[in-house]
Coordinates of C-alpha atoms in Angstrom, one line a residue:
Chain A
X16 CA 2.3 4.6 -14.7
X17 CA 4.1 5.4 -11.6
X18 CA 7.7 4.7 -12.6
X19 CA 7.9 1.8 -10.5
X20 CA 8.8 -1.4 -12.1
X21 CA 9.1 -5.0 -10.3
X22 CA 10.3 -8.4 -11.3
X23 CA 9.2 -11.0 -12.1
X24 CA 5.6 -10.8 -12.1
X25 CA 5.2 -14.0 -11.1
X26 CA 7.1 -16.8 -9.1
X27 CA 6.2 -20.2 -7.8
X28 CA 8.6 -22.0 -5.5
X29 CA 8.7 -24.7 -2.9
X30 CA 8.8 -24.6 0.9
X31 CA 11.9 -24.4 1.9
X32 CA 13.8 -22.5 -1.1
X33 CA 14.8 -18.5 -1.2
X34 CA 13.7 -16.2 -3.6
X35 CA 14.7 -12.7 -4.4
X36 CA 12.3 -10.2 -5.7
X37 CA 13.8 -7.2 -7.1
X38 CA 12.5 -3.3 -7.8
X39 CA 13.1 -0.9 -9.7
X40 CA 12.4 3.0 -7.8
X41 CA 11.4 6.6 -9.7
X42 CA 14.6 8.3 -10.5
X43 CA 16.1 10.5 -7.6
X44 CA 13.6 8.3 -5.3
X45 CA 15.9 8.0 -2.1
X46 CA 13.4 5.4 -0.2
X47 CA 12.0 2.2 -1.0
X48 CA 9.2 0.3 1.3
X49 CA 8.3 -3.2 0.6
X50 CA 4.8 -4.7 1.7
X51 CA 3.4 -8.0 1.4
X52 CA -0.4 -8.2 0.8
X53 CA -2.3 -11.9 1.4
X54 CA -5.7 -12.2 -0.5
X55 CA -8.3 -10.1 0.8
X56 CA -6.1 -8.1 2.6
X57 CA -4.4 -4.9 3.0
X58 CA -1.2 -4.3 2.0
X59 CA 1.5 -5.1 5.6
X60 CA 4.6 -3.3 6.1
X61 CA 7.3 -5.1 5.7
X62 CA 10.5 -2.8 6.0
X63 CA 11.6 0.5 4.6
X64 CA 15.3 1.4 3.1
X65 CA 16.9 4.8 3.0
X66 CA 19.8 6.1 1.1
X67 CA 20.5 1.9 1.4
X68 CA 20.1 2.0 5.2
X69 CA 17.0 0.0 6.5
X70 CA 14.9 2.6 8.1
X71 CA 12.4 0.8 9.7
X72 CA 10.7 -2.8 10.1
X73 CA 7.5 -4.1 10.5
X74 CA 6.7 -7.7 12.1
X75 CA 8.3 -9.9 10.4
X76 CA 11.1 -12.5 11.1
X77 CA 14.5 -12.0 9.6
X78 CA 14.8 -14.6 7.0
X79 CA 12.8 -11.2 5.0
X80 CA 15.8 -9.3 4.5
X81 CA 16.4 -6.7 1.9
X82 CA 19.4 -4.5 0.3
X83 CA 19.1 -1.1 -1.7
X84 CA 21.5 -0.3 -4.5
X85 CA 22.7 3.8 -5.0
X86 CA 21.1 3.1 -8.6
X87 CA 17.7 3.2 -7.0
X88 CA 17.0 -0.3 -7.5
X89 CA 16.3 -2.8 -4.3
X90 CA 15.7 -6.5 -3.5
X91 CA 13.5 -8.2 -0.7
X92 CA 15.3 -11.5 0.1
X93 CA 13.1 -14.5 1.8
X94 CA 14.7 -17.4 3.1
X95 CA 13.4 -20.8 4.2
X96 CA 10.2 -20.3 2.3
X97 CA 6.5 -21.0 3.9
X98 CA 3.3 -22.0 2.5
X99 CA 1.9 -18.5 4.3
X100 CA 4.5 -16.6 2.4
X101 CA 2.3 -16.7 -0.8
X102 CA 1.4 -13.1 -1.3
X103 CA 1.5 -10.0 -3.5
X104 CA 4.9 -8.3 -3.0
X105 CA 4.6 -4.6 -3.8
X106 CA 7.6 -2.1 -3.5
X107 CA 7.1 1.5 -2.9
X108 CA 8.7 4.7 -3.4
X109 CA 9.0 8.0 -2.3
X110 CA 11.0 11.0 -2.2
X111 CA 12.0 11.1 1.5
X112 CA 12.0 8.9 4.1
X113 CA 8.6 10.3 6.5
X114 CA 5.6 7.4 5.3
X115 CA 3.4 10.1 6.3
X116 CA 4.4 13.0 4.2
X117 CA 6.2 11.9 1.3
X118 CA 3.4 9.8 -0.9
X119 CA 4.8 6.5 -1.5
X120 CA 4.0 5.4 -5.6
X121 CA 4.2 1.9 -5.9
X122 CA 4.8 -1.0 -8.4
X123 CA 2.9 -3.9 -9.7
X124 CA 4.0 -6.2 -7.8
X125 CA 5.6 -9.6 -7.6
X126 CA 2.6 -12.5 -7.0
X127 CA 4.6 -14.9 -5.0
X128 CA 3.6 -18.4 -5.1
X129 CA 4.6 -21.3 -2.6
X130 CA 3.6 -24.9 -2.8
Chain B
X25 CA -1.3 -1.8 17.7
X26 CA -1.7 0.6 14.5
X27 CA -5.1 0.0 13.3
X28 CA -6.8 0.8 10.2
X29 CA -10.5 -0.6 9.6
X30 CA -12.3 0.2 6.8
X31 CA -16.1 -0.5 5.6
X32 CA -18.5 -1.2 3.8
X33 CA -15.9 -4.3 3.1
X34 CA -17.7 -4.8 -0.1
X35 CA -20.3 -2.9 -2.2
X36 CA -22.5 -3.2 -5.3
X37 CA -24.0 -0.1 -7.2
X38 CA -25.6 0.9 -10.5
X39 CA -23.9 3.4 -12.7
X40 CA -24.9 6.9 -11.8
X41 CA -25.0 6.2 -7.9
X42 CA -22.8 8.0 -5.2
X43 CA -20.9 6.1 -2.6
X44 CA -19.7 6.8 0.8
X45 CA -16.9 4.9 1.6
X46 CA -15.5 4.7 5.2
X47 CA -12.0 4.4 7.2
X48 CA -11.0 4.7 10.8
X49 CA -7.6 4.4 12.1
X50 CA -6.0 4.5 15.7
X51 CA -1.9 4.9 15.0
X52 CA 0.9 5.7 17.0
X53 CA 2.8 9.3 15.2
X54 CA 0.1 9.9 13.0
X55 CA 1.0 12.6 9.8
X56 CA -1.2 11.5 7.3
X57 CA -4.1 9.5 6.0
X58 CA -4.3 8.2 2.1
X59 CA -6.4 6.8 -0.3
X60 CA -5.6 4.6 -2.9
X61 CA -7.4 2.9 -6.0
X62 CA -6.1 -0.6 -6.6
X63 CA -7.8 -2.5 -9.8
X64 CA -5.2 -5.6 -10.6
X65 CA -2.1 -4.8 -9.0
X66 CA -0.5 -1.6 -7.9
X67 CA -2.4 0.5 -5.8
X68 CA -2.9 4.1 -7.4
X69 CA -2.4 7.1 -5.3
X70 CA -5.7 9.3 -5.1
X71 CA -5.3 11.7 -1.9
X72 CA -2.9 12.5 1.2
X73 CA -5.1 14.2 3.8
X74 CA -3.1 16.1 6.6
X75 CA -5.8 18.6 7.8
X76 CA -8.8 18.0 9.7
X77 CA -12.2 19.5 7.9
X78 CA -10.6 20.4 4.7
X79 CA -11.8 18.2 1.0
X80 CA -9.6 17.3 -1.3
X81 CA -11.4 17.1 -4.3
X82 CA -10.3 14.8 -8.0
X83 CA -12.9 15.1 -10.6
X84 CA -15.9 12.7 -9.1
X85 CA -13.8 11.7 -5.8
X86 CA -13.4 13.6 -3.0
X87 CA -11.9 13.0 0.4
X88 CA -12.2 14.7 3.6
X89 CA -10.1 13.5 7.0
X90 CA -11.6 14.4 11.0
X91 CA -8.4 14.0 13.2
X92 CA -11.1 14.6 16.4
X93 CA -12.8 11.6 15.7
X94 CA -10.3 9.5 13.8
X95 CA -12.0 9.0 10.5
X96 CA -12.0 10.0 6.5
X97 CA -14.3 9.6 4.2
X98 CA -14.0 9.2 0.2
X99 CA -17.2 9.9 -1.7
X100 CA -17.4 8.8 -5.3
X101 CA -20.1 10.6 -7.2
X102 CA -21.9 9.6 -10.5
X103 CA -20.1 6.4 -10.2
X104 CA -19.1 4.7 -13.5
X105 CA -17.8 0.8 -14.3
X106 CA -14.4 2.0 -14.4
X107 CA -15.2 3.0 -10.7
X108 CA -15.0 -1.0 -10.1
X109 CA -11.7 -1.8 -7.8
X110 CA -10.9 -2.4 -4.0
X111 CA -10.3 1.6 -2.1
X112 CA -7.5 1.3 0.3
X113 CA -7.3 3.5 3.2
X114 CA -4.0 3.9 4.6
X115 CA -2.5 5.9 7.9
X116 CA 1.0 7.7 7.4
X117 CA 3.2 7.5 10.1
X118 CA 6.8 7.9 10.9
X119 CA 8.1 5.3 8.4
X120 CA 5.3 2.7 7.0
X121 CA 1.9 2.8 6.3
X122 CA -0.5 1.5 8.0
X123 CA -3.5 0.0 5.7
X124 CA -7.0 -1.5 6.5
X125 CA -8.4 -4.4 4.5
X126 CA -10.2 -2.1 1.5
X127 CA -13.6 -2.1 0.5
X128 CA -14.3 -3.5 -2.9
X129 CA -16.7 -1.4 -4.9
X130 CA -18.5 -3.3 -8.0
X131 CA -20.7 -0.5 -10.3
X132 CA -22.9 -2.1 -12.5
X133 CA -23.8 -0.6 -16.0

């Protein structure tokens, strides 16, 4: 149990709609990274949020778009849905905001489904 | 690009065996390079390697990174069915990680 909670578990929508996933961070947790992971693939990067700044992004288009609340929960908005947008959504988080010393604990994840 | 590759991509055993498990990376502002254990959802921390040469070691697991030659290894020993879930490699930079495609282990009893 890493403290990380995420809802809902699952989602099925249609091309076209917007969803919002929401997490919930470890207590005194001041970052939160989101990644999307395909089947059979790695975890991607999506973006990161600090103290409810975005930190940094990875390649994706802005219709992903994402807000942290100072009760260390955060969201990961996607707007005009695609088919390719079916995925695992896992939220991460860690004490500060350096990826590569702070170890990121992350949730179970949201499986995303669009038809 | 940051890349992470990772292999074997998949790989079967029998109880009692002792795997190797491989990951390369090539990333801009490199700090780190972790290992996690992912059976049906989250993926579970296991290691953050920051030194070159030096194992980390967890029960049967151990880890070791080589910042020359880009590479870690995990080593599982005496594997068990429990053992049985997709090892994700990740490199740590600045903000993100950086994560190969995982190699899914399957331990038969």
């Amino acid at each position: 149990e890493t403290g990380v909670t995420q809802s809902p578990t699952h989602l099925i929508k249609t091309r076209g709609q917007q969803v919002t996933l929401r997490c919930s961070s470890q207590s005194g947790h001041n970052t939160v990274s989101w990644y999307q992971q395909a089947l059979g693939q790695g975890p991607q990067f999506i973006f990161q949020y600090y103290r409810e700044e975005e930190n940094g992004r990875g390649n994706f288009p802005p219709r992903f778009s994402g807000l942290q609340f100072p009760n260390y929960s955060s969201e990961l908005n996607v707007n005009a849905l695609e088919l390719d947008d079916s995925a695992l959504y896992l939220c991460a988080s860690s004490l500060g905001l350096l990826a590569g010393t702070d170890t990121q604990y992350f949730g179970p994840g949201t499986r995303l489904t669009v038809l | 690009e940051d890349k992470v590759v990772q292999s074997p991509l998949s790989l079967v055993v029998h109880e009692g065996d002792t795997v190797t498990l491989n990951c390369s990376y090539e990333v801009t502002n490199f700090r780190s390079l972790l290992w996690y254990k992912q059976e049906k959802k989250a993926p579970t921390f296991l290691f953050m390697l920051t030194s070159s040469g030096i194992e980390k070691k967890s029960g049967r697991l151990s880890s070791i990174l080589d910042k020359k030659e880009l590479f870690s290894i995990l080593n599982i020993t005496a594997t068990q069915t429990g053992d049985s879930a997709i090892y994700l490699c990740a490199a740590g930079s600045n903000y993100k990680l950086t994560f190969g495609k995982g190699t899914l282990l399957t331990v038969n009893p």
